[in-house]
Short mmCIF file of C-alpha atoms and ligand atoms in Angstrom, two decimals:
data_model
loop_
_atom_site.label_atom_id
_atom_site.label_comp_id
_atom_site.label_asym_id
_atom_site.label_seq_id
_atom_site.Cartn_x
_atom_site.Cartn_y
_atom_site.Cartn_z
CA MET V 1 -54.53 82.90 -71.11
CA ALA V 2 -52.13 85.62 -72.91
CA PHE V 3 -51.28 84.12 -76.24
CA THR V 4 -47.35 83.14 -76.06
CA LEU V 5 -45.65 83.72 -79.16
CA TYR V 6 -41.62 81.81 -79.04
CA ASN V 7 -39.94 85.24 -79.88
CA THR V 8 -36.71 84.83 -81.02
CA LEU V 9 -35.13 88.82 -80.19
CA GLY V 10 -35.16 87.28 -75.94
CA ARG V 11 -35.43 83.83 -77.57
CA GLU V 12 -37.92 83.21 -74.48
CA LEU V 13 -42.01 82.65 -74.59
CA GLN V 14 -43.65 86.25 -74.41
CA ALA V 15 -46.64 87.65 -73.74
CA PHE V 16 -48.55 88.73 -77.49
CA ARG V 17 -49.61 92.50 -76.30
CA PRO V 18 -50.03 94.33 -79.51
CA ILE V 19 -48.61 98.22 -80.21
CA VAL V 20 -52.72 98.61 -79.97
CA PRO V 21 -54.75 97.11 -78.46
CA GLY V 22 -57.23 93.58 -79.39
CA LYS V 23 -55.43 94.50 -82.81
CA ALA V 24 -52.40 92.26 -85.25
CA GLY V 25 -49.74 93.71 -87.84
CA PHE V 26 -48.22 90.85 -89.36
CA TYR V 27 -45.83 90.39 -91.67
CA GLY V 28 -44.26 87.63 -93.45
CA CYS V 29 -41.57 86.93 -95.94
CA GLY V 30 -43.32 85.82 -99.38
CA PRO V 31 -42.59 82.91 -102.03
CA THR V 32 -38.77 84.23 -104.84
CA VAL V 33 -41.37 84.05 -107.89
CA TYR V 34 -39.16 82.33 -110.79
CA THR V 35 -40.01 78.68 -110.01
CA TYR V 36 -42.77 76.59 -107.82
CA ALA V 37 -43.26 76.79 -103.92
CA HIS V 38 -41.11 73.48 -102.43
CA ILE V 39 -43.05 71.46 -100.12
CA GLY V 40 -40.92 73.68 -97.30
CA ASN V 41 -41.91 76.79 -98.45
CA LEU V 42 -44.92 75.31 -97.91
CA ARG V 43 -44.08 74.43 -94.17
CA ALA V 44 -43.88 78.41 -93.81
CA TYR V 45 -47.23 79.50 -94.64
CA VAL V 46 -48.96 77.40 -93.37
CA MET V 47 -47.00 78.54 -90.10
CA HIS V 48 -48.11 82.56 -90.89
CA ASP V 49 -51.54 80.30 -91.57
CA VAL V 50 -52.56 79.07 -88.10
CA LEU V 51 -50.86 82.18 -86.69
CA ALA V 52 -53.33 84.37 -88.61
CA ARG V 53 -56.41 81.81 -88.20
CA SER V 54 -55.18 81.83 -84.56
CA LEU V 55 -55.15 85.26 -83.66
CA ARG V 56 -58.08 85.86 -84.91
CA ARG V 57 -59.39 83.27 -82.79
CA ALA V 58 -58.23 84.39 -79.73
CA GLY V 59 -60.31 88.03 -80.85
CA PHE V 60 -57.40 90.34 -82.74
CA ASP V 61 -57.96 92.18 -85.68
CA VAL V 62 -55.05 90.58 -88.25
CA THR V 63 -53.83 92.51 -90.70
CA HIS V 64 -51.09 89.87 -92.70
CA VAL V 65 -49.13 91.09 -95.01
CA MET V 66 -47.46 89.20 -97.65
CA ASN V 67 -44.91 90.53 -100.12
CA ILE V 68 -43.63 88.82 -103.17
CA THR V 69 -39.96 88.85 -104.36
CA ASP V 70 -39.77 89.50 -108.40
CA VAL V 71 -36.74 91.32 -108.22
CA GLY V 72 -33.54 91.71 -106.48
CA HIS V 73 -32.65 88.22 -105.00
CA LEU V 74 -29.23 86.48 -105.33
CA SER V 75 -28.59 82.29 -105.16
CA GLY V 76 -26.51 83.97 -101.26
CA ASP V 77 -28.28 85.93 -99.91
CA ASN V 78 -25.48 88.18 -98.80
CA ASP V 79 -25.17 89.57 -102.08
CA GLU V 80 -23.18 86.67 -104.28
CA GLY V 81 -24.61 84.84 -106.42
CA GLU V 82 -26.88 84.85 -109.67
CA ASP V 83 -30.21 86.84 -109.46
CA LYS V 84 -32.73 84.51 -109.39
CA MET V 85 -35.34 85.73 -111.80
CA VAL V 86 -32.72 86.53 -114.25
CA LYS V 87 -31.73 83.11 -114.24
CA SER V 88 -35.31 81.22 -114.57
CA ALA V 89 -36.18 84.21 -117.36
CA GLY V 90 -33.34 83.31 -119.13
CA GLU V 91 -33.29 79.44 -119.05
CA ARG V 92 -36.39 80.17 -119.88
CA GLY V 93 -36.65 82.03 -123.20
CA GLN V 94 -38.81 84.68 -120.90
CA PRO V 95 -38.57 88.08 -119.64
CA VAL V 96 -38.61 87.99 -116.29
CA LEU V 97 -41.88 89.80 -115.98
CA GLU V 98 -44.06 87.22 -117.83
CA ILE V 99 -41.85 84.23 -116.01
CA ALA V 100 -42.71 86.15 -112.18
CA ARG V 101 -46.58 86.26 -112.68
CA PHE V 102 -46.59 82.20 -114.09
CA TYR V 103 -45.01 81.26 -110.50
CA THR V 104 -47.00 83.72 -108.09
CA ASP V 105 -50.25 81.90 -110.13
CA ALA V 106 -48.72 78.76 -109.07
CA PHE V 107 -48.25 80.16 -105.94
CA PHE V 108 -51.43 80.72 -104.72
CA ARG V 109 -52.73 77.70 -106.58
CA ASP V 110 -50.91 75.57 -104.39
CA THR V 111 -51.55 77.49 -101.33
CA SER V 112 -55.30 78.31 -101.68
CA ARG V 113 -55.05 74.18 -102.94
CA MET V 114 -53.64 72.91 -98.85
CA ASN V 115 -56.47 75.95 -97.71
CA ILE V 116 -53.79 78.56 -97.08
CA LEU V 117 -55.97 81.94 -96.92
CA ARG V 118 -55.13 84.76 -98.18
CA PRO V 119 -52.88 87.52 -96.92
CA THR V 120 -55.27 90.76 -96.22
CA VAL V 121 -52.06 92.77 -98.11
CA VAL V 122 -50.27 90.85 -101.39
CA CYS V 123 -47.55 92.95 -102.86
CA ARG V 124 -44.58 92.76 -105.21
CA ALA V 125 -41.85 94.66 -104.97
CA THR V 126 -40.97 95.85 -108.63
CA GLU V 127 -44.54 97.41 -107.92
CA HIS V 128 -43.08 99.92 -104.78
CA ILE V 129 -39.60 100.59 -106.41
CA ASP V 130 -40.63 104.17 -104.99
CA ASP V 131 -41.41 103.21 -101.90
CA MET V 132 -37.93 101.91 -101.21
CA ILE V 133 -35.59 104.91 -102.44
CA ALA V 134 -38.00 106.64 -100.08
CA LEU V 135 -36.67 104.27 -97.17
CA ILE V 136 -32.61 104.35 -98.99
CA ARG V 137 -33.10 107.95 -99.17
CA ARG V 138 -33.52 107.87 -95.64
CA MET V 139 -30.92 106.27 -94.15
CA GLU V 140 -28.34 108.26 -96.30
CA GLU V 141 -29.98 111.59 -94.86
CA LYS V 142 -28.75 110.47 -92.03
CA GLY V 143 -25.61 108.67 -93.08
CA PHE V 144 -26.11 104.57 -92.90
CA THR V 145 -24.60 104.07 -96.69
CA TYR V 146 -21.59 104.67 -99.26
CA GLU V 147 -21.41 103.98 -102.49
CA ALA V 148 -18.48 102.04 -104.22
CA GLY V 149 -18.06 100.81 -107.15
CA GLY V 150 -20.91 102.65 -108.55
CA ASN V 151 -23.66 99.78 -105.94
CA LEU V 152 -24.99 102.13 -103.35
CA TYR V 153 -24.27 100.08 -99.40
CA PHE V 154 -25.26 100.05 -95.64
CA ASP V 155 -22.66 100.19 -93.05
CA THR V 156 -23.37 98.26 -90.65
CA ALA V 157 -20.67 100.17 -88.82
CA ARG V 158 -22.44 102.45 -88.10
CA PHE V 159 -25.03 101.05 -86.73
CA PRO V 160 -23.94 98.95 -83.87
CA SER V 161 -26.99 96.60 -82.47
CA TYR V 162 -26.53 95.51 -85.66
CA GLY V 163 -26.93 92.11 -85.84
CA GLU V 164 -28.18 91.75 -82.23
CA MET V 165 -31.46 89.26 -82.70
CA ALA V 166 -28.99 86.66 -84.38
CA LEU V 167 -26.50 86.95 -81.40
CA LEU V 168 -24.03 87.90 -84.14
CA ARG V 169 -20.51 89.92 -82.91
CA LEU V 170 -19.73 92.68 -85.54
CA GLU V 171 -15.91 92.68 -84.75
CA ASN V 172 -16.50 88.41 -85.82
CA GLN V 173 -17.53 89.52 -89.27
CA LYS V 174 -14.23 90.01 -90.95
CA ALA V 175 -14.51 90.35 -94.83
CA GLY V 176 -13.38 87.75 -96.58
CA ALA V 177 -15.25 84.71 -94.10
CA ARG V 178 -16.95 84.18 -96.97
CA VAL V 179 -16.73 82.22 -100.06
CA GLU V 180 -17.17 85.12 -102.36
CA VAL V 181 -16.96 88.63 -101.11
CA ASP V 182 -18.04 92.72 -103.28
CA GLN V 183 -14.21 94.83 -102.48
CA ASN V 184 -16.36 96.64 -102.54
CA LYS V 185 -18.20 96.09 -98.95
CA ARG V 186 -16.46 97.84 -96.54
CA ASN V 187 -16.92 95.06 -94.06
CA ALA V 188 -17.91 91.41 -95.26
CA ARG V 189 -21.47 91.74 -93.47
CA ASP V 190 -22.14 95.22 -95.25
CA PHE V 191 -25.09 94.87 -97.48
CA VAL V 192 -26.67 96.17 -101.13
CA LEU V 193 -29.51 98.68 -101.04
CA TRP V 194 -29.18 99.46 -104.32
CA PHE V 195 -27.40 97.95 -107.18
CA THR V 196 -26.46 100.49 -110.36
CA LYS V 197 -23.28 98.76 -110.86
CA SER V 198 -22.95 94.12 -110.82
CA LYS V 199 -22.08 91.75 -112.17
CA PHE V 200 -25.66 91.34 -114.06
CA GLU V 201 -25.02 93.38 -117.98
CA ASN V 202 -28.62 91.32 -118.87
CA GLN V 203 -30.80 92.73 -115.90
CA ALA V 204 -32.77 92.84 -117.02
CA LEU V 205 -35.62 95.71 -114.55
CA VAL V 206 -33.99 98.86 -113.59
CA TRP V 207 -35.21 101.88 -112.73
CA ASP V 208 -33.95 105.17 -112.11
CA SER V 209 -33.72 106.22 -109.07
CA PRO V 210 -30.96 109.30 -107.07
CA TRP V 211 -27.33 106.43 -107.45
CA GLY V 212 -28.10 106.11 -110.83
CA ARG V 213 -30.15 103.83 -113.21
CA GLY V 214 -30.71 99.53 -111.71
CA TYR V 215 -31.91 98.58 -109.25
CA PRO V 216 -32.73 97.58 -105.54
CA GLY V 217 -30.58 95.32 -103.68
CA TRP V 218 -33.08 91.99 -101.56
CA HIS V 219 -33.58 92.72 -97.77
CA ILE V 220 -34.82 96.58 -98.98
CA GLU V 221 -38.04 95.15 -100.56
CA CYS V 222 -39.90 93.51 -97.10
CA SER V 223 -38.70 97.01 -95.59
CA ALA V 224 -40.31 99.19 -97.37
CA MET V 225 -42.96 97.20 -97.82
CA SER V 226 -44.41 96.42 -93.93
CA ILE V 227 -43.66 99.55 -93.45
CA LYS V 228 -46.38 100.79 -95.56
CA TYR V 229 -48.76 98.88 -94.54
CA LEU V 230 -48.06 98.34 -91.37
CA GLY V 231 -46.39 100.95 -90.02
CA GLU V 232 -42.86 102.19 -88.62
CA GLN V 233 -43.53 99.64 -86.03
CA PHE V 234 -45.25 96.34 -86.11
CA ASP V 235 -46.57 93.41 -84.17
CA ILE V 236 -44.76 90.57 -85.59
CA HIS V 237 -42.52 89.14 -88.72
CA ALA V 238 -42.26 85.45 -89.76
CA GLY V 239 -40.14 83.88 -92.02
CA GLY V 240 -37.80 80.60 -92.12
CA ILE V 241 -35.01 80.35 -89.51
CA ASP V 242 -32.64 80.52 -92.38
CA HIS V 243 -33.51 84.08 -92.65
CA ILE V 244 -31.96 85.38 -89.17
CA SER V 245 -28.54 85.99 -88.94
CA VAL V 246 -28.59 87.78 -93.02
CA HIS V 247 -32.10 89.26 -94.68
CA HIS V 248 -33.87 90.08 -90.55
CA THR V 249 -30.76 91.07 -89.74
CA ASN V 250 -30.92 93.25 -92.57
CA GLU V 251 -34.01 94.81 -92.52
CA THR V 252 -34.09 95.63 -89.59
CA ALA V 253 -30.98 98.18 -89.36
CA GLN V 254 -32.27 99.29 -92.76
CA SER V 255 -35.60 100.15 -91.51
CA GLU V 256 -34.41 101.20 -87.65
CA ALA V 257 -31.44 103.59 -89.46
CA ALA V 258 -33.83 104.78 -91.41
CA THR V 259 -36.92 105.66 -89.33
CA GLY V 260 -34.70 106.26 -85.64
CA LYS V 261 -37.03 103.85 -84.04
CA SER V 262 -36.27 101.00 -81.80
CA PRO V 263 -37.82 98.11 -81.47
CA TRP V 264 -39.25 97.68 -84.95
CA VAL V 265 -40.64 94.71 -84.52
CA ARG V 266 -41.93 94.00 -81.39
CA TYR V 267 -42.43 89.98 -82.19
CA TRP V 268 -40.19 87.51 -84.34
CA LEU V 269 -41.54 84.34 -85.35
CA HIS V 270 -38.81 82.04 -87.45
CA ASN V 271 -40.36 78.85 -88.23
CA GLU V 272 -38.01 75.48 -88.49
CA PHE V 273 -36.95 73.71 -91.66
CA LEU V 274 -39.20 70.61 -93.52
CA VAL V 275 -35.41 68.33 -94.29
CA LEU V 276 -35.32 65.56 -96.45
CA ASP V 277 -33.31 62.65 -95.69
CA LYS V 278 -31.52 65.57 -93.01
CA GLU V 279 -30.71 67.60 -96.45
CA LYS V 280 -31.69 70.80 -96.50
CA MET V 281 -34.24 71.88 -99.40
CA SER V 282 -33.65 74.73 -101.43
CA LYS V 283 -34.78 76.12 -104.75
CA SER V 284 -31.82 76.72 -106.23
CA ALA V 285 -29.86 73.86 -105.38
CA GLY V 286 -32.79 71.82 -107.22
CA THR V 287 -33.41 69.61 -104.90
CA PHE V 288 -36.80 69.75 -103.80
CA LEU V 289 -39.97 68.53 -103.93
CA THR V 290 -43.89 70.54 -104.81
CA LEU V 291 -47.23 69.69 -103.74
CA GLN V 292 -47.58 68.86 -107.56
CA ASN V 293 -45.53 66.15 -107.37
CA LEU V 294 -46.94 65.42 -103.58
CA VAL V 295 -50.54 65.41 -105.52
CA ASP V 296 -49.06 62.68 -108.48
CA ALA V 297 -48.12 60.62 -105.55
CA GLY V 298 -51.74 60.69 -105.31
CA PHE V 299 -51.91 62.90 -101.79
CA ASP V 300 -54.16 65.50 -101.04
CA PRO V 301 -53.28 69.02 -100.33
CA LEU V 302 -55.06 69.09 -96.71
CA ASP V 303 -52.84 65.84 -96.37
CA TYR V 304 -49.56 67.17 -95.93
CA ARG V 305 -51.75 69.80 -94.35
CA TYR V 306 -51.99 67.73 -91.96
CA PHE V 307 -48.77 66.30 -92.01
CA LEU V 308 -47.40 69.44 -91.47
CA LEU V 309 -50.02 70.73 -88.58
CA GLY V 310 -48.68 67.57 -86.94
CA GLY V 311 -44.92 68.87 -86.13
CA HIS V 312 -44.89 72.29 -83.83
CA TYR V 313 -43.72 75.04 -86.06
CA ARG V 314 -40.47 75.84 -84.46
CA SER V 315 -39.26 71.78 -84.85
CA GLN V 316 -37.34 70.61 -87.82
CA LEU V 317 -38.87 68.08 -89.92
CA GLN V 318 -38.20 65.29 -91.50
CA PHE V 319 -40.35 64.09 -94.49
CA SER V 320 -41.32 60.52 -95.86
CA TRP V 321 -43.28 59.54 -98.27
CA GLU V 322 -44.39 57.06 -95.06
CA SER V 323 -45.41 59.63 -92.81
CA LEU V 324 -46.41 61.38 -95.12
CA GLU V 325 -49.28 57.57 -96.36
CA GLY V 326 -49.36 58.31 -92.45
CA ALA V 327 -51.77 60.91 -92.55
CA LYS V 328 -53.29 60.75 -95.24
CA ASN V 329 -54.93 57.97 -93.74
CA ALA V 330 -55.37 59.72 -90.54
CA ARG V 331 -57.08 62.68 -92.00
CA ARG V 332 -59.25 59.45 -93.35
CA SER V 333 -59.97 58.51 -90.29
CA LEU V 334 -60.98 61.78 -88.96
CA ALA V 335 -62.95 62.06 -92.12
CA GLU V 336 -65.04 58.79 -91.41
CA ARG V 337 -65.52 59.71 -87.10
CA VAL V 338 -66.71 63.25 -88.40
CA LYS V 339 -69.00 61.26 -90.98
CA ASN V 340 -70.17 59.15 -88.29
CA LEU V 341 -71.06 61.61 -85.19
CA ALA V 342 -72.63 64.14 -87.98
CA GLY V 343 -74.81 60.77 -88.57
CA ARG V 344 -75.93 60.43 -85.03
CA ALA V 345 -76.13 64.06 -84.53
CA GLY V 346 -79.16 62.87 -86.49
CA LYS V 347 -81.36 65.78 -88.53
CA ARG V 348 -80.65 68.44 -85.22
CA ALA V 349 -77.15 68.54 -86.19
CA GLU V 350 -77.57 68.58 -90.06
CA ALA V 351 -79.22 71.78 -89.47
CA ASP V 352 -77.20 72.76 -87.14
CA CYS V 353 -73.86 71.90 -89.42
CA THR V 354 -72.63 75.24 -89.36
CA ASP V 355 -70.05 77.53 -87.20
CA ARG V 356 -71.87 77.90 -84.07
CA PRO V 357 -69.08 76.84 -80.87
CA ALA V 358 -70.03 74.21 -78.49
CA SER V 359 -70.99 73.88 -75.27
CA GLY V 360 -70.82 70.77 -73.94
CA ALA V 361 -67.93 69.90 -75.77
CA GLY V 362 -66.39 72.97 -73.29
CA ALA V 363 -62.95 71.17 -72.39
CA TYR V 364 -62.44 70.14 -75.11
CA LEU V 365 -62.63 73.70 -77.11
CA GLU V 366 -60.64 75.41 -73.34
CA ALA V 367 -57.42 72.91 -74.56
CA PHE V 368 -57.72 73.34 -78.24
CA ASN V 369 -57.58 77.69 -77.44
CA ALA V 370 -55.09 77.13 -75.17
CA ALA V 371 -52.82 74.84 -76.98
CA LEU V 372 -53.07 77.80 -80.55
CA GLU V 373 -52.35 80.66 -77.33
CA ASN V 374 -48.85 78.12 -76.33
CA ASP V 375 -47.02 79.00 -79.00
CA LEU V 376 -49.64 77.56 -81.61
CA SER V 377 -49.36 74.08 -80.56
CA THR V 378 -51.53 72.06 -83.54
CA PRO V 379 -49.81 68.85 -82.29
CA ARG V 380 -51.44 69.54 -78.55
CA ALA V 381 -54.38 70.88 -80.71
CA LEU V 382 -54.54 68.98 -82.81
CA ALA V 383 -54.38 66.08 -79.90
CA GLU V 384 -57.53 67.77 -78.38
CA LEU V 385 -59.35 67.49 -81.73
CA TRP V 386 -59.08 63.57 -82.15
CA GLY V 387 -59.64 62.81 -77.91
CA LEU V 388 -62.97 65.09 -78.91
CA LEU V 389 -64.25 62.44 -81.86
CA ARG V 390 -62.85 59.37 -79.28
CA ASP V 391 -65.20 61.04 -75.79
CA THR V 392 -68.75 59.66 -76.26
CA GLY V 393 -69.88 60.89 -72.87
CA VAL V 394 -70.03 64.51 -75.75
CA GLU V 395 -73.09 64.96 -76.83
CA PRO V 396 -72.63 65.00 -80.86
CA GLY V 397 -74.27 67.61 -82.13
CA GLU V 398 -72.58 69.42 -79.15
CA ALA V 399 -68.93 67.34 -80.10
CA LEU V 400 -69.98 68.07 -84.42
CA ARG V 401 -70.78 71.74 -83.59
CA ALA V 402 -66.89 71.95 -81.64
CA VAL V 403 -65.36 70.07 -83.96
CA LEU V 404 -66.23 72.74 -86.94
CA ASP V 405 -65.72 75.19 -84.75
CA MET V 406 -61.58 73.56 -84.75
CA ASP V 407 -61.47 73.21 -88.05
CA GLY V 408 -61.92 77.25 -88.35
CA VAL V 409 -57.88 76.98 -87.85
CA LEU V 410 -57.09 73.26 -88.61
CA ALA V 411 -59.02 73.88 -92.44
CA LEU V 412 -59.08 70.49 -93.02
CA ASN V 413 -62.27 70.55 -94.52
CA LEU V 414 -64.26 68.87 -92.18
CA LYS V 415 -67.11 70.20 -92.66
CA GLU V 416 -67.44 68.42 -96.41
CA ALA V 417 -66.87 64.55 -94.54
CA CYS V 418 -70.81 66.07 -92.42
CA SER V 419 -72.88 65.76 -96.01
CA PRO V 420 -73.72 63.40 -96.92
CA PRO V 421 -75.11 61.94 -93.71
CA ALA V 422 -75.77 58.58 -94.94
CA GLY V 423 -73.98 55.63 -94.62
CA THR V 424 -71.92 56.51 -92.16
CA GLU V 425 -70.94 53.39 -89.65
CA ASP V 426 -72.41 53.91 -85.87
CA GLU V 427 -69.96 53.68 -82.57
CA GLN V 428 -70.34 50.33 -82.07
CA THR V 429 -69.01 48.75 -85.15
CA ILE V 430 -66.24 51.51 -84.22
CA ARG V 431 -65.65 50.38 -81.88
CA GLU V 432 -65.88 46.77 -82.67
CA ILE V 433 -63.38 47.57 -85.33
CA GLU V 434 -60.43 49.86 -82.98
CA ARG V 435 -60.80 46.49 -80.46
CA LEU V 436 -60.41 43.94 -83.37
CA ILE V 437 -56.65 46.69 -84.96
CA GLY V 438 -55.95 46.64 -81.02
CA GLU V 439 -55.98 42.47 -80.48
CA ARG V 440 -54.26 42.73 -84.85
CA ASN V 441 -51.44 45.10 -82.20
CA ALA V 442 -51.17 42.99 -79.25
CA ALA V 443 -51.16 39.74 -81.48
CA LYS V 444 -47.67 41.34 -84.21
CA LYS V 445 -46.20 42.04 -80.82
CA ALA V 446 -46.21 38.70 -79.85
CA LYS V 447 -45.34 37.46 -83.58
CA ASP V 448 -48.70 35.84 -84.16
CA PHE V 449 -48.28 37.00 -87.69
CA GLY V 450 -51.09 33.69 -87.93
CA THR V 451 -53.76 35.47 -85.71
CA ALA V 452 -52.80 39.10 -86.71
CA ASP V 453 -52.96 38.44 -90.80
CA SER V 454 -56.57 36.40 -89.87
CA ILE V 455 -58.28 39.77 -88.12
CA ARG V 456 -56.64 41.82 -90.84
CA ASP V 457 -58.00 38.77 -93.57
CA GLY V 458 -61.06 39.17 -91.33
CA LEU V 459 -61.85 42.93 -91.39
CA LYS V 460 -61.28 43.08 -95.22
CA ASN V 461 -64.34 40.19 -95.62
CA LYS V 462 -66.70 42.85 -94.31
CA GLY V 463 -64.83 45.59 -96.31
CA VAL V 464 -62.84 47.44 -93.92
CA ILE V 465 -59.45 48.11 -95.01
CA LEU V 466 -56.20 48.18 -92.86
CA GLU V 467 -53.51 50.57 -93.35
CA ASP V 468 -50.28 50.01 -91.09
CA GLY V 469 -48.08 53.77 -90.54
CA PRO V 470 -45.59 55.65 -88.29
CA SER V 471 -48.09 57.05 -86.62
CA GLY V 472 -50.50 53.51 -86.03
CA THR V 473 -53.23 51.73 -88.07
CA HIS V 474 -55.49 53.99 -89.23
CA TRP V 475 -58.61 52.10 -91.29
CA ARG V 476 -60.76 52.71 -93.90
CA ARG V 477 -63.60 50.92 -96.16
CA ALA V 478 -62.77 48.95 -99.26
P1 LIG P 501 -38.28 81.52 -100.74
O1 LIG P 501 -39.17 81.71 -101.45
O2 LIG P 501 -36.73 80.75 -100.10
O3 LIG P 501 -37.53 83.17 -100.12
O4 LIG P 501 -38.41 81.44 -99.03
C1 LIG P 501 -39.79 81.17 -98.67
C2 LIG P 501 -39.84 81.00 -96.80
O5 LIG P 501 -40.26 79.79 -97.09
C3 LIG P 501 -39.32 81.47 -95.93
O6 LIG P 501 -40.09 82.13 -95.40
C4 LIG P 501 -38.11 81.44 -96.06
O7 LIG P 501 -37.07 81.32 -94.79
C5 LIG P 501 -39.44 79.17 -96.02
N1 LIG P 501 -37.84 77.95 -96.07
C6 LIG P 501 -36.82 78.34 -97.39
N2 LIG P 501 -37.43 76.64 -97.09
C7 LIG P 501 -37.44 75.57 -96.30
C8 LIG P 501 -37.68 75.05 -95.82
N3 LIG P 501 -37.08 73.69 -96.43
N4 LIG P 501 -38.52 75.15 -94.98
C9 LIG P 501 -39.41 75.06 -93.92
N5 LIG P 501 -39.37 76.37 -94.24
C10 LIG P 501 -38.37 76.83 -95.39
ZN1 LIG P 502 -37.95 89.41 -95.95
#
């Protein structure tokens, strides 16, 4: 089966055919480092991680590029609002670059705690100003820009296919359509390529340019850096759905205008949002949770990874502490099962606790791979892992090797559960516990709470704790 991805361009599932067979060039929009990443942002990066790992698993040689935005991103995506970096630096009384370093480090600490692999290339906007200027000059030479009020703008009217991906229609884009309109713009959708005169007299970072001393607009960094590291046309670009209508639309217009080549990107992938109580989680509005908040509440970063893998990246995911608790319990049961498997696999499996793929567990591995290759269906992939762990017909050594192989993408540290293999539950005990859980659930359904409670207490006396959550009842040793 071909590796299939849902392409926002065309809005359909498409077989992944890279420009160079066997290679996959992939750019994912990175963080704006003016504060901590919130758990919604981390959803985007887990998705990028799953994409990179799944492509590698399918045999592609992946170059994953991620930018770090440390200049030019205003609180509104359409050149309105305050400069996020300048605002944060002002509030903290520290230089912009110091703020950027601090939050970049914090970002990579969070991503590594969630087993998100570091991209092949990580590039900072402030270190690529020359590349941005060179790209803007190419647009200027071809007549796609105009100067007004001291700033240089991209003229969307000169680019007929503007907004195609976002299904925008130019005639609907009248000035005044948005709350705050830059009077210099000929069209509300035009956007700044280079600021010289801005509303930020306190702009800390400025560079010389053919248009005067100033700083770049936000969108140009992604065009300049992706082209630098992946070429003028490349395979995959990913980011959150909030970026379709402005940021990615503007990136496309700039890149195609400058190079004259289309399509700039073959496959556009957009993750849906993580929401809190049906509200968009927003960094700039200050309504967000960080990974550290989850850790402080007693969760492991991998509980959150497990929670995210349980939803498909194109579906909105509602965060709640109860569902995170459910993920925590499920991950614990998973580790318990893997530990048991390692115990049963015995000495041979201990020696074989490697990433070598199994053969007897082939059907599960095949289904697992097919799930990932079908637009990164992590919920289905997780279901295959559980199916394999519950299948007592698969030889334990083979099952264990397959589980560890699957963990190459899931990255839930399942190998850690293999050791120490001593003291693991035997299969009969597990089955007995699960039988009792089933009985208890039936009793609860029949509103026979006395029986339900006595089953729970009986298990507790044997050192088995039951935890009820949205994904069912899980158990752990006290
Ligand atoms: P930012 O640091 O704001 O530039 O955002 C980094 C990435 O996180 C972008 O790809 C956004 O589209 C994505 N993102 C922002 N908020 C959320 C959310 N609540 N859920 C999922 N992704 C998000
Ligand atoms: Zn971007």
